[in-house]
Coordinates of C-alpha atoms in Angstrom, one line a residue:
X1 CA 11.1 -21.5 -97.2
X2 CA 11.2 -17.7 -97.8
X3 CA 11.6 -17.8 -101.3
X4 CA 9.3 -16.0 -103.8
X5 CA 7.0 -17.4 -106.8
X6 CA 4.2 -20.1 -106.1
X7 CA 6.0 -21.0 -102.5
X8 CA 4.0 -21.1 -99.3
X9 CA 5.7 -19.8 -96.2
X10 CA 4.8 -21.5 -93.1
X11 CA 6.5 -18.6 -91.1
X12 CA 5.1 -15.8 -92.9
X13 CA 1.5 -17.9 -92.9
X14 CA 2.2 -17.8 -88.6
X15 CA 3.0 -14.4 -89.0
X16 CA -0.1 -13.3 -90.5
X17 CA -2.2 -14.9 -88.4
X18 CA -0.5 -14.1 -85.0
X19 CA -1.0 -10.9 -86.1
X20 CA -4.7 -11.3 -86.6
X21 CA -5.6 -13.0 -83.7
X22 CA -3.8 -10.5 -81.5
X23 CA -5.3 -7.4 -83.5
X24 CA -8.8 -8.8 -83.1
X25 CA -8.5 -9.2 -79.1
X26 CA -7.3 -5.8 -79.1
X27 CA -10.1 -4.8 -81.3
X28 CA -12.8 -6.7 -79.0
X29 CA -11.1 -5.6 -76.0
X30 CA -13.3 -2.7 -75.2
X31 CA -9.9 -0.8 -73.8
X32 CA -9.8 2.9 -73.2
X33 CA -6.7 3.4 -75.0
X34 CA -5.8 2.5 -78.7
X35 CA -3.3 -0.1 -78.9
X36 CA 0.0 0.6 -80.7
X37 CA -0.1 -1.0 -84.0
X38 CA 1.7 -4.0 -84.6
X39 CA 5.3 -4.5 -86.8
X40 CA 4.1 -5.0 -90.4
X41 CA 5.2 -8.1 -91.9
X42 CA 6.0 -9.7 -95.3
X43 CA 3.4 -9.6 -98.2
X44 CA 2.2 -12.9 -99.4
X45 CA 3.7 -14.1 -102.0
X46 CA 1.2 -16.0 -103.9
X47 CA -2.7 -15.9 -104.1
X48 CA -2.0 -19.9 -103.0
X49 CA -0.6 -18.0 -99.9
X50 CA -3.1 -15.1 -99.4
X51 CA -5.7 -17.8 -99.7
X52 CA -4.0 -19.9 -96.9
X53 CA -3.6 -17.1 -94.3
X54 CA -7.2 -15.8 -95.0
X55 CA -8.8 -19.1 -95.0
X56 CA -6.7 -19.9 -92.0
X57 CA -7.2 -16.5 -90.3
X58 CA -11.1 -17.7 -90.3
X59 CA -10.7 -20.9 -88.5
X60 CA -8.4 -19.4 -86.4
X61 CA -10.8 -16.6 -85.3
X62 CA -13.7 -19.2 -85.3
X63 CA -11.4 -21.1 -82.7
X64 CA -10.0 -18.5 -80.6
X65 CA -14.2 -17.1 -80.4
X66 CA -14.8 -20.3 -79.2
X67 CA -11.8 -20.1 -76.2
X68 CA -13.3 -16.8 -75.0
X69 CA -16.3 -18.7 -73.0
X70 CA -13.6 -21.0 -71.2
X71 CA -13.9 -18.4 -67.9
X72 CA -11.5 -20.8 -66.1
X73 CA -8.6 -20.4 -68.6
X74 CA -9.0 -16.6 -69.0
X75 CA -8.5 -16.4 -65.6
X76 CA -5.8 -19.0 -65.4
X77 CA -4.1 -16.7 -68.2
X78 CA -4.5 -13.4 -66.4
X79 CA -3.0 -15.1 -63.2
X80 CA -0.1 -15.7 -64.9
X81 CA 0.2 -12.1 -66.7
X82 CA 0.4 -11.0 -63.1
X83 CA 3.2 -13.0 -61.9
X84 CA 6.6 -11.0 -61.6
X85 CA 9.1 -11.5 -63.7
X86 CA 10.1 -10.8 -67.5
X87 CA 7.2 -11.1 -70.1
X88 CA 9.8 -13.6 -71.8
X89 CA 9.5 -15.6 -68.7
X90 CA 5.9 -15.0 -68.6
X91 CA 5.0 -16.2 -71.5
X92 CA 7.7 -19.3 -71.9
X93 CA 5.9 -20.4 -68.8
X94 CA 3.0 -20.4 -70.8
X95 CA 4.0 -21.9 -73.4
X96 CA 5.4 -24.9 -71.5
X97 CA 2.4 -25.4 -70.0
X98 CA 0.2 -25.5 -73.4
X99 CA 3.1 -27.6 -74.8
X100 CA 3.6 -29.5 -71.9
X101 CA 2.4 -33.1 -73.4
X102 CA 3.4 -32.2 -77.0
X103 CA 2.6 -30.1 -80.2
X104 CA -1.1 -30.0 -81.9
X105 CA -2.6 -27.4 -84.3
X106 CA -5.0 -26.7 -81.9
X107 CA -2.2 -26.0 -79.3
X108 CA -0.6 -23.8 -81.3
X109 CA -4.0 -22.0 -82.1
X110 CA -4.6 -21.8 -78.4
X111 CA -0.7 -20.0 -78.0
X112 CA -1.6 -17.3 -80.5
X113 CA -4.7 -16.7 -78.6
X114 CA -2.8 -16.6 -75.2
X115 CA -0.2 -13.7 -76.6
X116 CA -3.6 -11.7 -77.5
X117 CA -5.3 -11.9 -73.9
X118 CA -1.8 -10.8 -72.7
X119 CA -1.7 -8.0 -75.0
X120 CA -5.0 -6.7 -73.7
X121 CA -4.0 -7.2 -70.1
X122 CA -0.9 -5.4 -70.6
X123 CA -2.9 -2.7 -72.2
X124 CA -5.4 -3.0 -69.2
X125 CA -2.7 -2.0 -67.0
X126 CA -1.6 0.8 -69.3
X127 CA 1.6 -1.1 -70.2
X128 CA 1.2 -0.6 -74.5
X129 CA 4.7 -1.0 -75.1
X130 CA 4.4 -4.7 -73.8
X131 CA 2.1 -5.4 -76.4
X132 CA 4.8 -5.1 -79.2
X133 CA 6.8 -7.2 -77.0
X134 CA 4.6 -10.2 -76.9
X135 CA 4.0 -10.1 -80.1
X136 CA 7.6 -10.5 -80.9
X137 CA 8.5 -13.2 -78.4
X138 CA 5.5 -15.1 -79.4
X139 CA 6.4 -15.0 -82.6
X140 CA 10.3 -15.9 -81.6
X141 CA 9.0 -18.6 -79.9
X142 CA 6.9 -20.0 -83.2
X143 CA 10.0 -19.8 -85.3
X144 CA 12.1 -21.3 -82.6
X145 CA 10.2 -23.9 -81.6
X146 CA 7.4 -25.2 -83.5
X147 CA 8.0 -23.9 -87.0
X148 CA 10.0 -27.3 -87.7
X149 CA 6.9 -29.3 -86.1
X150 CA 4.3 -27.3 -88.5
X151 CA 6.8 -28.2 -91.6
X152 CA 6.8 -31.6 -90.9
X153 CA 3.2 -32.1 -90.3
X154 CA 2.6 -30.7 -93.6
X155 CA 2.1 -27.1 -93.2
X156 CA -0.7 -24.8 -92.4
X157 CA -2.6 -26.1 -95.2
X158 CA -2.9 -29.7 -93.6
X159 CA -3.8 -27.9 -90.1
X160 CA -6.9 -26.4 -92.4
X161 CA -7.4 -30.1 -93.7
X162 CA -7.5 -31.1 -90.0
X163 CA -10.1 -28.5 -88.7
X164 CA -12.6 -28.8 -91.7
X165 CA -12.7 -32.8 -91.0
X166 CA -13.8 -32.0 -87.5
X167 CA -17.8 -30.8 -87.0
X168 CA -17.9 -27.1 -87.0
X169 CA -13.9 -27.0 -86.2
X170 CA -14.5 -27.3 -82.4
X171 CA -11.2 -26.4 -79.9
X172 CA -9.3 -28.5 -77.9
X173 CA -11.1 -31.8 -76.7
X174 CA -12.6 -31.7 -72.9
X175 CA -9.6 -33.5 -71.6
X176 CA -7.1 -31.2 -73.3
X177 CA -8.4 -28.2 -71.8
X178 CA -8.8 -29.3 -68.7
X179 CA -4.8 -30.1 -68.3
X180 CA -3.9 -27.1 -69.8
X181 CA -6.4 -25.2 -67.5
X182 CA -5.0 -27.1 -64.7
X183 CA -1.4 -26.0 -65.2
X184 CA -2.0 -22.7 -65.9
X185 CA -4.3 -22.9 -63.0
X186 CA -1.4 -23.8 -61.0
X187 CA 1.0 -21.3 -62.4
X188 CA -2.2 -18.3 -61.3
X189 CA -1.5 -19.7 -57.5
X190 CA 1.9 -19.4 -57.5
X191 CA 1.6 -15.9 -58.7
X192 CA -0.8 -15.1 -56.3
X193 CA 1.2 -16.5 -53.2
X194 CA 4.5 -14.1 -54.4
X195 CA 2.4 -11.1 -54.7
X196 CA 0.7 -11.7 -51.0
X197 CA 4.5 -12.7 -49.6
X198 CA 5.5 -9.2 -51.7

């Protein structure tokens, strides 16, 4: 899937746009220090491609913009930044709670967008190394574990088919947010209870 020529890279397409949607919180993040910058990554290899991650980049923006009003899952998400424990566990807790009843674009939209308010917590906290580390256990966890479901659901370019048939490319329904929000909801308690007992 790496090759060169006309062929469009899933991974390097989740690349590009993990990378944007964590750059832009950190941009947006009003923070008093400058965030380290991000591990470059490949070049596309095709305008087909560049188109796809720009076009993409958009939506994904438009969608993550749109996430930023939810008040209950920012804070759900900054319980769980505060939890103890590894950011690999941190975020794989995450994760399984976003992915808990299955794979979605809009899922995966809503896990980039996770590893960029935990980037700007960790830079909240003065923690900037730990924003290079999200970044590259996020995108671990892509490649591990959803890459294969984006390839067989016909690549970014159908997730793009499947947010310009929906008005205005809303987020996750009502009821999809709500179990999400409820989980990670759950997880925010938990860390709160270790780090009264602590």
């Amino acid at each position: 899937m790496d090759g060169g020529g006309d062929e469009i890279s899933d991974e390097r397409i989740a690349e590009a746009c993990l990378r944007g949607v964590m750059e832009e919180e950190l941009r947006e993040g009003h923070l008093d220090v400058e965030a380290p910058a991000l591990p470059s990554g490949p070049e596309p290899q095709s305008e087909a491609e560049r188109d796809l991650m720009d076009e993409l980049g958009r939506r994904v923006r438009q969608q993550s913009s749109l996430l930023k009003g939810n008040q209950e899952l920012q804070d759900s998400i900054d319980g769980v930044i505060r939890m103890p424990g590894s950011m690999m566990d941190k975020f794989s807790q995450l994760a399984g709670k976003v992915f808990k009843n299955g794979v979605t674009w809009d899922k995966i939209i809503l896990l980039f967008y996770v590893a960029g308010r935990m980037a700007i917590k960790v830079m909240e906290d003065n923690l900037p190394l730990q924003v290079i580390e999200i970044f590259k256990i996020a995108l671990n966890y892509f490649k591990e574990k959803l890459l294969g479901w984006v390839t067989s659901h016909g690549g970014w370019s159908n997730c793009l088919s499947e947010l310009s048939g929906r008005m205005q490319g809303m987020p996750l329904t009502t009821k999809q947010t709500l179990i999400i929000i409820a989980g990670l909801a759950f997880l925010s308690i938990v860390a709160w209870k270790r780090t009264r007992r602590a």
